[in-house]
Amino acid sequence: MTANWTEVDLVSSNSPPPIKKSKIVVANGVELTTTVSVPTNTVEDTDSTKSRKMHHEPMDVTDSNSMTNSKSHNEVVDTNLYSRQIYALGENAMLYLRKASILISGMGSVGVEIAKNLILGGVRHVTIHDTKNTTWNDLSGQYYLKESDTGKNRASVSLEHLAELNDSVTVKLLTNELSEETISSFDLVIITDASFEKQIIINEWCRSRKIRFTSVDGRGLFSYIFNDFGDEFIIDDVNGEHPKEFLIEHIGKDGDVTTLEGARHGLEDGDYVTFDEINGMTQLNGIKPLKIVVKKPNVFNIGSENVSQLPEYIDGGRCKQVKVKVPMKFKSLKESLEDPNFLYWDFAKLEAPNHQLQLWKALYTFEATYGRSPIPRSMSDADKLRELLKGSDIPDQAINQFSFQATGNLAPVASVVGGIAAQEAMKAVTHHTTPLNQFLFIDHIEALPGDYSAFDNAKLTEVDCAPKGTRYDGQAAVFGWKFQEELLKQKWFIVGAGAIGCELLKNVAMMGVGCSDKGKIVVTDMDQIEISNLSRQFLFRKNDVGLKKSECAAKAVKGFNDKINISALSLKVGADTESVFHDEFFSNINGVLNALDNVEARRYMDRRCVFYRLPLLESGTLGTKGNTQVVYPYLTESYSSSSDPPEKEIPICTLKNFPYEIQHTIQWARDLFEGLFTNPAESANQYLSEKDQFIKRTAQMNAGQKIELLTAVKKALIDDRPKTVEDCIKWARLLFQEYFYNSTLQLLHNFPPNHLTNEGIKFWSGTKRCPQPLIFDVNSEEHYNFVYAGALLQAQQYNIPFVLTDTEFRRILSTVVVPKYEPKSGIKIAVTEAEAKLNNEHHDTDDVVSSLENELNNLNLVGNNLLYPIDFEKDDDTNHHMEFITAASNLRAANYSIKPADRLKTKQVAGRIIPAIATTTAAVAGLVTIELYKMIDADGKLPNIPMSQFKNGFINLALPFFGFSEPIKAPVKTYGEKEFTLWDSLDVKGPLTLQQLIDWFEQETNLELSMLSSGVSLIYSFFMNAQKRKERTSMEVSKAVEDVSKIPTPTYTKYVVLEPMANSKETDEDVEVPYIKYEI
């Protein structure tokens, strides 16, 4: 049947007035009664065939906040909104998304998850389709459907909610049956909730019109994805990683290329590279990409035929990896069902893909035959399914479980498969990274409780899982109603309401966790919502910008399940908030879900969970990569038990004088910003407002620190203090001269271009790039931006109005007299870190300190107003922070002939921004909440679950790759004949005197206590004098701690943690024991 299209103009009463109305297209005959958020800055592009043909047009960045197609100029991308996604996918991929048109059929839990992710990701046109009406079974996984929506078309109900997610995406609705003509205008068709028979028909339509095709389905703990992107699909970038780039130490005539200073090149056999800046073998500079073979981590070969006839290599050279296009051919669905290609989900289940393909085929046949799905826990229906699988080698138990879950509908499973499928959709329309080839079958069967639990799934009956006409029917079909009742009573703490936090909240609300008077969800996040959050933190809208994340997220998730008992806090977690997150708080929760973006907070929460013996579900993402970790009491290691190696820091002398990568100049510019506009003003304000305290603090510093601090304060209050806007402009112009001309001349004076080291080696070689001074040019954008932004920020610091036209600014700038600079002799410039340290030590003189102190003492503090320190804010384009840093970085790059970076790249490095995308976040949050299912037992207890049931996960959606492993077991230690792990402590209940505690410890452990500490306070030691020991040991333990630490024990504290040092009574050797947990 062919749909007849009509166009309906809709304007949301909650949205700002649009520049033009967007067109939301509805199939003829559909009654639409809801209003929809509409795009406010969009350009219609309905010719998707043209879009496909234009796919490989070159793209460019047109200004600081937008990108556009360089030929058609018909689409502008908001880089503030999509910045984190651009860092994950790249600028070209983002532009291709903004031209794409995708149809998603089936608005069940899986379909709506895919639609949500693609709309957040900025796909230009998304059409949602469904012919099915809402049932109770839908409500356990489809978060845009409510009880009152039963009987209504799923797509129609979802339309408004999906359209609200992103006002730069046109969302369309179709409710008639699909036809070949209907699908003809799309770049990609995604089919969910459909049988293989129906999928094959649509797949053949797509192949005949060169439209890419994906199908997805999910039942209970099982799901799958299938891709067919045609016979001639081209991958532009197979892995999405930034091209490797490194310096060269040597190139031999045999073609061996050795990296400088043994650096790892990170290349693989078959990669391609090109070169520049080589001296000697200059013919390699700019050569077409050469295929390489890896020989060592720091050596690869480009083939002797490419270098044997060239002159000898002299020095220099930079090598850069080149991404080459890779063709990929897909088979049709019909062919794939007979001759499938599988990607493994879990390498511990090598038989699973083939078995699950047969199971899904049989399930679709069962439903076509009987007009329904198998009934949960019905052995009769399981036998019918088994009959359809006669002759297969699938174990009976596997068939039973698949049959039992055929009506299951789980939000976490939809989150996983929907996130992965949405990433595959992005690959289809962007050609960025490697698509799935071609089937991926997923199962999470370990989530079913075993005989270690009161909810053993083997004991479930049809009655235990029968639908009751509630929103949890789809989940009870899998786990049973008693399990569901326990979920409602669970109490969990979600730390963070950002991207992962939003997804976790969505999942727990749909699962029913904390959705009763006896249950509770507490969420905390101290951050406010920013524009850049909206492309992946789907609980927020534009009118939420500036509001607290936790409060908005809690309100939004109430819309998914109004029974959720949720409390929102805006506090960070740490020692200074333990008055809120105290002993009683942690004693009243079942576990913690971390959704944090920094290691320090993660480690803190990890320590708290270990102390209170609570399970912790940890997760994180980096672009298309994600990981999950289970921390379970008495079973696994903790998050802090292992850690990544620390990031390699850039040496100070490299930053100051010898940069050779753009990252160096960006970091230098960021440091310059803080050194000019943040730190000096803060120090000067401390001097002005509390001079006596300032002097006391500086007295504790060494001479070098004093000189640095006092010089900064003197400059801020005396030397550089402006009175007028003209002073600010002069200061900024002379700043340019100092950093990009004078300092370079001084460096070249100390080390001329032909300078040799004591060993006779060229000084300017290897990582040292010989600089050139920059002559100021007011017509150069970077030159002008540096002076303009610098002057404006200087004026802001001193509260001087800065209201100038461009003409006025240039006129004042032209009057600045720049003194001629003559390089000075005797100036020491550090070449190594050791020299830098030595230089600092050598200039530490009391005379310099005294001179600075005298000048500041002579300053009249009356009338000296406080300064306004400027904290770096990367996401506000009106504050000129990124303008200054980008200009400063690129000017320094020009000094050293380093390729400059655009504002977007500079912002990522300077702001230390982690790439992020909604697809990975959804998948990771789904994996985490599937692990939560495993932690449920009767009466809020933790099950005695085998380690093998848990899964730590690592995923890379770009490749794609999925890896799972059991958590690492908590290391076991011993003292005497007793074993203990990080989860154990020596628990004792007070009140006890310190002596009583010592006696108890020695009796309990059969060891001798030599020392006892609490935090940094030493409470007891064997070398204390007799009188002090007698006084101390007679005190109650908590009072003894207070006596030493001088800090009163807070009223909310139930426990004192004591660290004992003990030794054997027989050998006198030190013995490691658990800490003491003393209950006051």
Short mmCIF file of C-alpha atoms in Angstrom, two decimals, residues 173-546:
data_model
loop_
_atom_site.label_atom_id
_atom_site.label_comp_id
_atom_site.label_asym_id
_atom_site.label_seq_id
_atom_site.Cartn_x
_atom_site.Cartn_y
_atom_site.Cartn_z
CA LEU A 173 5.62 10.35 11.10
CA LEU A 174 4.30 7.46 9.00
CA THR A 175 1.62 5.01 10.22
CA ASN A 176 0.53 3.21 7.04
CA GLU A 177 2.09 -0.01 5.81
CA LEU A 178 5.48 0.46 4.14
CA SER A 179 5.80 0.19 0.38
CA GLU A 180 8.69 0.24 -2.06
CA GLU A 181 7.72 3.76 -3.06
CA THR A 182 7.55 4.90 0.59
CA ILE A 183 11.11 3.86 1.35
CA SER A 184 12.59 5.23 -1.89
CA SER A 185 13.62 8.64 -0.57
CA PHE A 186 15.75 7.45 2.36
CA ASP A 187 19.48 6.90 2.70
CA LEU A 188 18.95 4.15 5.28
CA VAL A 189 16.00 2.04 6.37
CA ILE A 190 16.01 0.51 9.87
CA ILE A 191 13.45 -2.20 10.58
CA THR A 192 12.59 -3.31 14.12
CA ASP A 193 9.89 -5.62 15.52
CA ALA A 194 9.51 -7.46 12.21
CA SER A 195 9.90 -11.07 11.08
CA PHE A 196 12.67 -12.20 8.75
CA GLU A 197 10.01 -12.74 6.06
CA LYS A 198 8.98 -9.09 6.19
CA GLN A 199 12.59 -7.94 6.53
CA ILE A 200 13.59 -9.82 3.36
CA ILE A 201 10.92 -8.00 1.32
CA ILE A 202 12.05 -4.57 2.53
CA ASN A 203 15.71 -5.51 2.17
CA GLU A 204 15.14 -6.40 -1.49
CA TRP A 205 13.41 -3.06 -2.05
CA CYS A 206 16.39 -1.31 -0.52
CA ARG A 207 18.95 -3.23 -2.57
CA SER A 208 17.14 -2.43 -5.81
CA ARG A 209 17.38 1.29 -5.01
CA LYS A 210 20.86 1.25 -3.41
CA ILE A 211 19.42 2.17 -0.01
CA ARG A 212 21.27 0.86 3.01
CA PHE A 213 19.41 -1.49 5.36
CA THR A 214 19.60 -2.44 9.03
CA SER A 215 17.29 -4.68 11.03
CA VAL A 216 17.13 -4.99 14.81
CA ASP A 217 15.04 -6.89 17.34
CA GLY A 218 15.09 -7.64 21.04
CA ARG A 219 13.20 -10.10 23.22
CA GLY A 220 13.94 -10.53 26.90
CA LEU A 221 17.69 -10.93 27.35
CA PHE A 222 18.24 -11.65 23.63
CA SER A 223 18.70 -9.25 20.71
CA TYR A 224 20.39 -8.94 17.33
CA ILE A 225 21.44 -6.52 14.59
CA PHE A 226 21.82 -7.14 10.87
CA ASN A 227 23.47 -4.83 8.32
CA ASP A 228 23.28 -4.73 4.54
CA PHE A 229 24.92 -1.60 3.12
CA GLY A 230 25.03 -2.88 -0.45
CA ASP A 231 27.54 -4.39 -2.85
CA GLU A 232 29.85 -1.38 -3.06
CA PHE A 233 30.15 0.28 0.32
CA ILE A 234 33.26 2.41 0.90
CA ILE A 235 34.73 2.97 4.37
CA ASP A 236 36.54 6.31 4.59
CA ASP A 237 38.20 5.58 7.94
CA VAL A 238 38.21 2.05 9.33
CA ASN A 239 38.80 2.83 13.01
CA GLY A 240 38.06 6.53 13.58
CA GLU A 241 41.35 7.09 15.39
CA HIS A 242 43.34 10.25 14.73
CA PRO A 243 46.12 9.57 12.21
CA LYS A 244 49.39 8.77 13.94
CA GLU A 245 52.10 11.42 13.59
CA PHE A 246 55.68 11.28 14.87
CA LEU A 247 59.22 12.49 14.29
CA ILE A 248 61.90 10.48 12.51
CA GLU A 249 65.40 9.65 13.70
CA HIS A 250 66.70 7.73 10.68
CA ILE A 251 65.71 6.25 7.31
CA GLY A 252 67.92 3.49 5.91
CA LYS A 253 68.43 2.51 2.29
CA ASP A 254 66.70 -0.77 3.14
CA GLY A 255 63.51 1.20 3.79
CA ASP A 256 63.62 0.93 7.58
CA VAL A 257 62.24 4.05 9.28
CA THR A 258 63.19 4.58 12.93
CA THR A 259 61.22 6.94 15.14
CA LEU A 260 62.91 9.64 17.17
CA GLU A 261 63.98 8.73 20.70
CA GLY A 262 62.42 5.27 20.44
CA ALA A 263 58.85 6.59 20.38
CA ARG A 264 56.21 3.95 19.58
CA HIS A 265 54.74 4.58 16.15
CA GLY A 266 51.48 2.70 16.85
CA LEU A 267 51.16 1.56 13.23
CA GLU A 268 49.98 -1.81 11.95
CA ASP A 269 50.97 -3.86 8.90
CA GLY A 270 49.20 -2.47 5.85
CA ASP A 271 48.91 1.08 7.12
CA TYR A 272 49.93 3.93 4.82
CA VAL A 273 52.22 6.85 5.61
CA THR A 274 53.65 9.97 4.03
CA PHE A 275 56.49 12.32 5.02
CA ASP A 276 57.59 15.92 5.18
CA GLU A 277 60.46 18.03 6.61
CA ILE A 278 63.08 15.38 5.69
CA ASN A 279 66.60 16.57 4.90
CA GLY A 280 68.60 14.43 2.49
CA MET A 281 65.92 12.13 1.13
CA THR A 282 63.84 15.16 0.17
CA GLN A 283 62.02 13.16 -2.54
CA LEU A 284 60.04 11.50 0.27
CA ASN A 285 58.54 14.84 1.30
CA GLY A 286 54.93 14.88 0.13
CA ILE A 287 55.25 11.47 -1.54
CA LYS A 288 52.05 9.57 -2.25
CA PRO A 289 51.11 7.29 0.67
CA LEU A 290 53.40 4.28 1.09
CA LYS A 291 52.31 0.94 2.53
CA ILE A 292 54.28 -0.14 5.57
CA VAL A 293 55.34 -3.32 7.34
CA VAL A 294 55.95 -3.13 11.10
CA LYS A 295 59.33 -4.47 12.28
CA LYS A 296 59.55 -3.13 15.84
CA PRO A 297 57.47 -0.82 18.05
CA ASN A 298 59.73 2.03 16.89
CA VAL A 299 60.69 0.74 13.42
CA PHE A 300 58.69 0.11 10.25
CA ASN A 301 59.63 -0.49 6.62
CA ILE A 302 58.43 1.39 3.54
CA GLY A 303 60.17 -0.87 0.99
CA SER A 304 63.73 -0.54 -0.24
CA GLU A 305 62.49 0.18 -3.76
CA ASN A 306 61.17 3.54 -2.53
CA VAL A 307 64.47 4.75 -1.03
CA SER A 308 67.44 2.80 -2.42
CA GLN A 309 68.08 5.27 -5.25
CA LEU A 310 67.61 8.40 -3.12
CA PRO A 311 70.37 10.49 -1.52
CA GLU A 312 71.45 9.59 2.01
CA TYR A 313 69.17 10.59 4.87
CA ILE A 314 70.65 13.55 6.76
CA ASP A 315 68.21 14.49 9.51
CA GLY A 316 64.75 15.74 10.36
CA GLY A 317 61.47 14.47 9.12
CA ARG A 318 57.92 13.98 10.25
CA CYS A 319 55.84 10.94 9.37
CA LYS A 320 52.06 10.96 9.24
CA GLN A 321 49.67 8.08 8.83
CA VAL A 322 47.26 8.41 5.91
CA LYS A 323 43.79 6.91 6.13
CA VAL A 324 42.88 5.06 2.92
CA LYS A 325 39.42 4.10 1.74
CA VAL A 326 38.47 0.43 2.12
CA PRO A 327 35.72 -1.28 0.08
CA MET A 328 33.22 -3.60 1.78
CA LYS A 329 30.65 -5.87 0.15
CA PHE A 330 27.50 -6.98 1.92
CA LYS A 331 25.22 -9.92 1.22
CA SER A 332 21.46 -9.58 1.17
CA LEU A 333 19.44 -10.70 4.18
CA LYS A 334 18.00 -13.63 2.22
CA GLU A 335 21.50 -14.85 1.34
CA SER A 336 22.83 -14.12 4.83
CA LEU A 337 20.16 -16.24 6.50
CA GLU A 338 21.55 -19.23 4.60
CA ASP A 339 25.24 -18.24 4.65
CA PRO A 340 25.68 -15.84 7.56
CA ASN A 341 28.64 -13.69 8.61
CA PHE A 342 28.83 -13.30 12.38
CA LEU A 343 30.55 -10.87 14.72
CA TYR A 344 31.09 -12.42 18.15
CA TRP A 345 29.51 -10.68 21.10
CA ASP A 346 31.13 -12.83 23.78
CA PHE A 347 34.12 -15.03 22.97
CA ALA A 348 33.10 -17.35 25.82
CA LYS A 349 30.06 -18.34 23.71
CA LEU A 350 31.41 -19.33 20.31
CA GLU A 351 28.33 -21.45 19.47
CA ALA A 352 25.87 -18.71 20.40
CA PRO A 353 25.59 -16.82 17.07
CA ASN A 354 24.67 -19.87 15.01
CA HIS A 355 22.30 -21.17 17.67
CA GLN A 356 20.59 -17.82 18.13
CA LEU A 357 20.09 -17.34 14.39
CA GLN A 358 18.20 -20.64 14.33
CA LEU A 359 16.24 -19.66 17.42
CA TRP A 360 15.15 -16.33 15.95
CA LYS A 361 14.11 -18.05 12.70
CA ALA A 362 12.04 -20.54 14.69
CA LEU A 363 10.50 -17.79 16.82
CA TYR A 364 9.31 -15.83 13.79
CA THR A 365 7.89 -19.05 12.31
CA PHE A 366 6.13 -19.82 15.61
CA GLU A 367 4.54 -16.35 15.67
CA ALA A 368 3.44 -16.62 12.04
CA THR A 369 1.96 -20.06 12.72
CA TYR A 370 0.16 -19.35 15.99
CA GLY A 371 -0.44 -15.61 15.71
CA ARG A 372 1.25 -14.97 19.05
CA SER A 373 4.53 -15.30 20.91
CA PRO A 374 5.35 -18.25 23.18
CA ILE A 375 3.89 -17.82 26.67
CA PRO A 376 6.45 -17.12 29.41
CA ARG A 377 7.51 -20.33 31.21
CA SER A 378 5.14 -22.44 29.07
CA MET A 379 6.79 -25.82 28.46
CA SER A 380 4.08 -26.57 25.91
CA ASP A 381 5.12 -23.58 23.81
CA ALA A 382 8.79 -24.38 24.36
CA ASP A 383 8.12 -27.84 22.93
CA LYS A 384 6.40 -26.29 19.91
CA LEU A 385 9.48 -24.14 19.34
CA ARG A 386 11.69 -27.22 19.78
CA GLU A 387 9.68 -29.01 17.11
CA LEU A 388 10.49 -26.20 14.69
CA LEU A 389 14.19 -26.72 15.49
CA LYS A 390 14.18 -30.50 14.95
CA GLY A 391 17.60 -31.66 13.85
CA SER A 392 19.50 -28.74 15.38
CA ASP A 393 22.26 -29.16 17.96
CA ILE A 394 20.86 -26.48 20.26
CA PRO A 395 20.62 -27.67 23.89
CA ASP A 396 17.10 -28.05 25.24
CA GLN A 397 17.81 -25.59 28.04
CA ALA A 398 18.79 -22.89 25.51
CA ILE A 399 15.58 -23.48 23.55
CA ASN A 400 13.52 -23.30 26.74
CA GLN A 401 15.10 -20.03 27.86
CA PHE A 402 14.62 -18.43 24.46
CA SER A 403 10.98 -19.51 24.36
CA PHE A 404 10.32 -18.35 27.92
CA GLN A 405 11.59 -14.84 27.10
CA ALA A 406 9.90 -14.30 23.76
CA THR A 407 7.52 -11.71 25.23
CA GLY A 408 10.16 -10.11 27.46
CA ASN A 409 10.80 -6.41 27.02
CA LEU A 410 13.73 -5.01 28.99
CA ALA A 411 14.85 -1.38 28.87
CA PRO A 412 18.57 -2.14 29.51
CA VAL A 413 18.65 -4.62 26.63
CA ALA A 414 17.02 -2.07 24.32
CA SER A 415 19.55 0.47 25.52
CA VAL A 416 22.45 -1.81 24.55
CA VAL A 417 21.22 -2.96 21.15
CA GLY A 418 19.67 0.42 20.35
CA GLY A 419 22.94 2.22 21.07
CA ILE A 420 24.96 -0.15 18.90
CA ALA A 421 22.40 -0.09 16.07
CA ALA A 422 22.29 3.71 16.07
CA GLN A 423 26.09 3.78 15.69
CA GLU A 424 25.78 1.39 12.76
CA ALA A 425 23.23 3.76 11.23
CA MET A 426 25.70 6.61 11.53
CA LYS A 427 28.31 4.50 9.75
CA ALA A 428 25.84 3.82 6.96
CA VAL A 429 25.31 7.50 6.16
CA THR A 430 28.80 8.84 6.96
CA HIS A 431 31.07 5.98 5.76
CA HIS A 432 33.01 6.66 8.95
CA THR A 433 34.45 3.57 10.71
CA THR A 434 33.81 -0.11 9.98
CA PRO A 435 30.25 -1.44 9.84
CA LEU A 436 29.14 -4.65 11.48
CA ASN A 437 29.62 -7.60 9.07
CA GLN A 438 26.74 -8.57 9.13
CA PHE A 439 24.95 -10.32 12.03
CA LEU A 440 25.54 -9.56 15.71
CA PHE A 441 23.61 -11.77 18.13
CA ILE A 442 23.56 -10.57 21.73
CA ASP A 443 22.50 -12.29 24.92
CA HIS A 444 22.75 -11.50 28.62
CA ILE A 445 21.50 -14.84 29.91
CA GLU A 446 23.76 -14.58 32.99
CA ALA A 447 21.33 -11.98 34.36
CA LEU A 448 18.80 -14.72 35.16
CA PRO A 449 19.03 -15.55 38.89
CA GLY A 450 20.29 -19.05 39.68
CA ASP A 451 19.97 -21.37 42.65
CA TYR A 452 22.06 -18.96 44.73
CA SER A 453 19.09 -16.56 44.75
CA ALA A 454 15.61 -16.57 46.26
CA PHE A 455 14.44 -15.78 42.72
CA ASP A 456 15.96 -18.85 41.02
CA ASN A 457 14.63 -18.69 37.46
CA ALA A 458 14.50 -22.50 37.22
CA LYS A 459 11.62 -22.46 39.71
CA LEU A 460 9.51 -19.92 37.85
CA THR A 461 6.09 -21.01 36.57
CA GLU A 462 3.63 -19.59 34.06
CA VAL A 463 1.72 -18.02 36.95
CA ASP A 464 4.87 -16.34 38.27
CA CYS A 465 5.40 -14.58 34.95
CA ALA A 466 1.86 -14.10 33.63
CA PRO A 467 0.92 -10.56 32.51
CA LYS A 468 -1.17 -8.49 34.92
CA GLY A 469 -1.92 -5.45 32.79
CA THR A 470 0.79 -3.27 34.37
CA ARG A 471 3.79 -1.39 33.04
CA TYR A 472 6.12 -4.17 34.26
CA ASP A 473 4.53 -7.05 32.29
CA GLY A 474 7.45 -7.21 29.87
CA GLN A 475 10.02 -7.48 32.67
CA ALA A 476 8.06 -9.88 34.84
CA ALA A 477 7.87 -12.18 31.81
CA VAL A 478 11.62 -12.68 32.21
CA PHE A 479 12.25 -12.50 35.97
CA GLY A 480 8.86 -13.11 37.58
CA TRP A 481 6.69 -10.87 39.74
CA LYS A 482 8.44 -11.53 43.05
CA PHE A 483 11.69 -10.33 41.54
CA GLN A 484 9.83 -7.26 40.22
CA GLU A 485 8.45 -6.49 43.68
CA GLU A 486 11.98 -6.55 45.08
CA LEU A 487 13.17 -4.15 42.37
CA LEU A 488 10.48 -1.68 43.44
CA LYS A 489 11.90 -1.68 46.98
CA GLN A 490 15.55 -1.21 45.99
CA LYS A 491 17.45 1.95 47.03
CA TRP A 492 20.31 3.10 44.80
CA PHE A 493 22.58 6.14 44.71
CA ILE A 494 23.39 7.51 41.23
CA VAL A 495 26.42 9.78 41.28
CA GLY A 496 26.33 12.09 38.29
CA ALA A 497 23.50 13.24 36.05
CA GLY A 498 25.47 13.80 32.85
CA ALA A 499 25.35 11.61 29.75
CA ILE A 500 25.68 8.22 31.46
CA GLY A 501 23.67 9.45 34.46
CA CYS A 502 20.70 10.36 32.25
CA GLU A 503 20.74 6.92 30.63
CA LEU A 504 21.04 5.17 34.00
CA LEU A 505 18.10 7.13 35.35
CA LYS A 506 16.03 6.22 32.32
CA ASN A 507 16.85 2.53 32.72
CA VAL A 508 16.21 2.27 36.47
CA ALA A 509 12.91 4.12 36.07
CA MET A 510 11.77 1.69 33.38
CA MET A 511 12.98 -1.30 35.43
CA GLY A 512 11.04 -0.02 38.44
CA VAL A 513 14.07 0.34 40.70
CA GLY A 514 13.06 2.54 43.62
CA CYS A 515 9.55 2.96 42.24
CA SER A 516 7.61 2.51 45.46
CA ASP A 517 7.28 4.07 48.89
CA LYS A 518 9.79 1.54 50.21
CA GLY A 519 12.29 2.21 47.42
CA LYS A 520 14.45 5.22 46.63
CA ILE A 521 16.72 6.71 43.99
CA VAL A 522 19.08 9.49 45.04
CA VAL A 523 20.91 11.37 42.30
CA THR A 524 23.51 14.07 42.82
CA ASP A 525 25.35 16.33 40.39
CA MET A 526 26.79 19.76 41.14
CA ASP A 527 26.94 20.86 37.48
CA GLN A 528 24.60 23.05 35.52
CA ILE A 529 23.29 22.23 32.06
CA GLU A 530 25.24 23.61 29.10
CA ILE A 531 24.41 23.75 25.39
CA SER A 532 27.07 21.14 24.60
CA ASN A 533 25.27 18.66 26.89
CA LEU A 534 22.13 18.53 24.75
CA SER A 535 23.53 16.29 22.00
CA ARG A 536 23.84 13.30 24.35
CA GLN A 537 22.17 14.08 27.71
CA PHE A 538 18.68 13.40 26.50
CA LEU A 539 16.76 14.39 29.63
CA PHE A 540 17.56 18.08 29.06
CA ARG A 541 16.20 20.70 26.67
CA LYS A 542 17.40 24.14 25.56
CA ASN A 543 15.26 25.93 28.11
CA ASP A 544 17.01 23.90 30.83
CA VAL A 545 20.41 25.46 30.06
CA GLY A 546 21.79 27.03 33.24
#
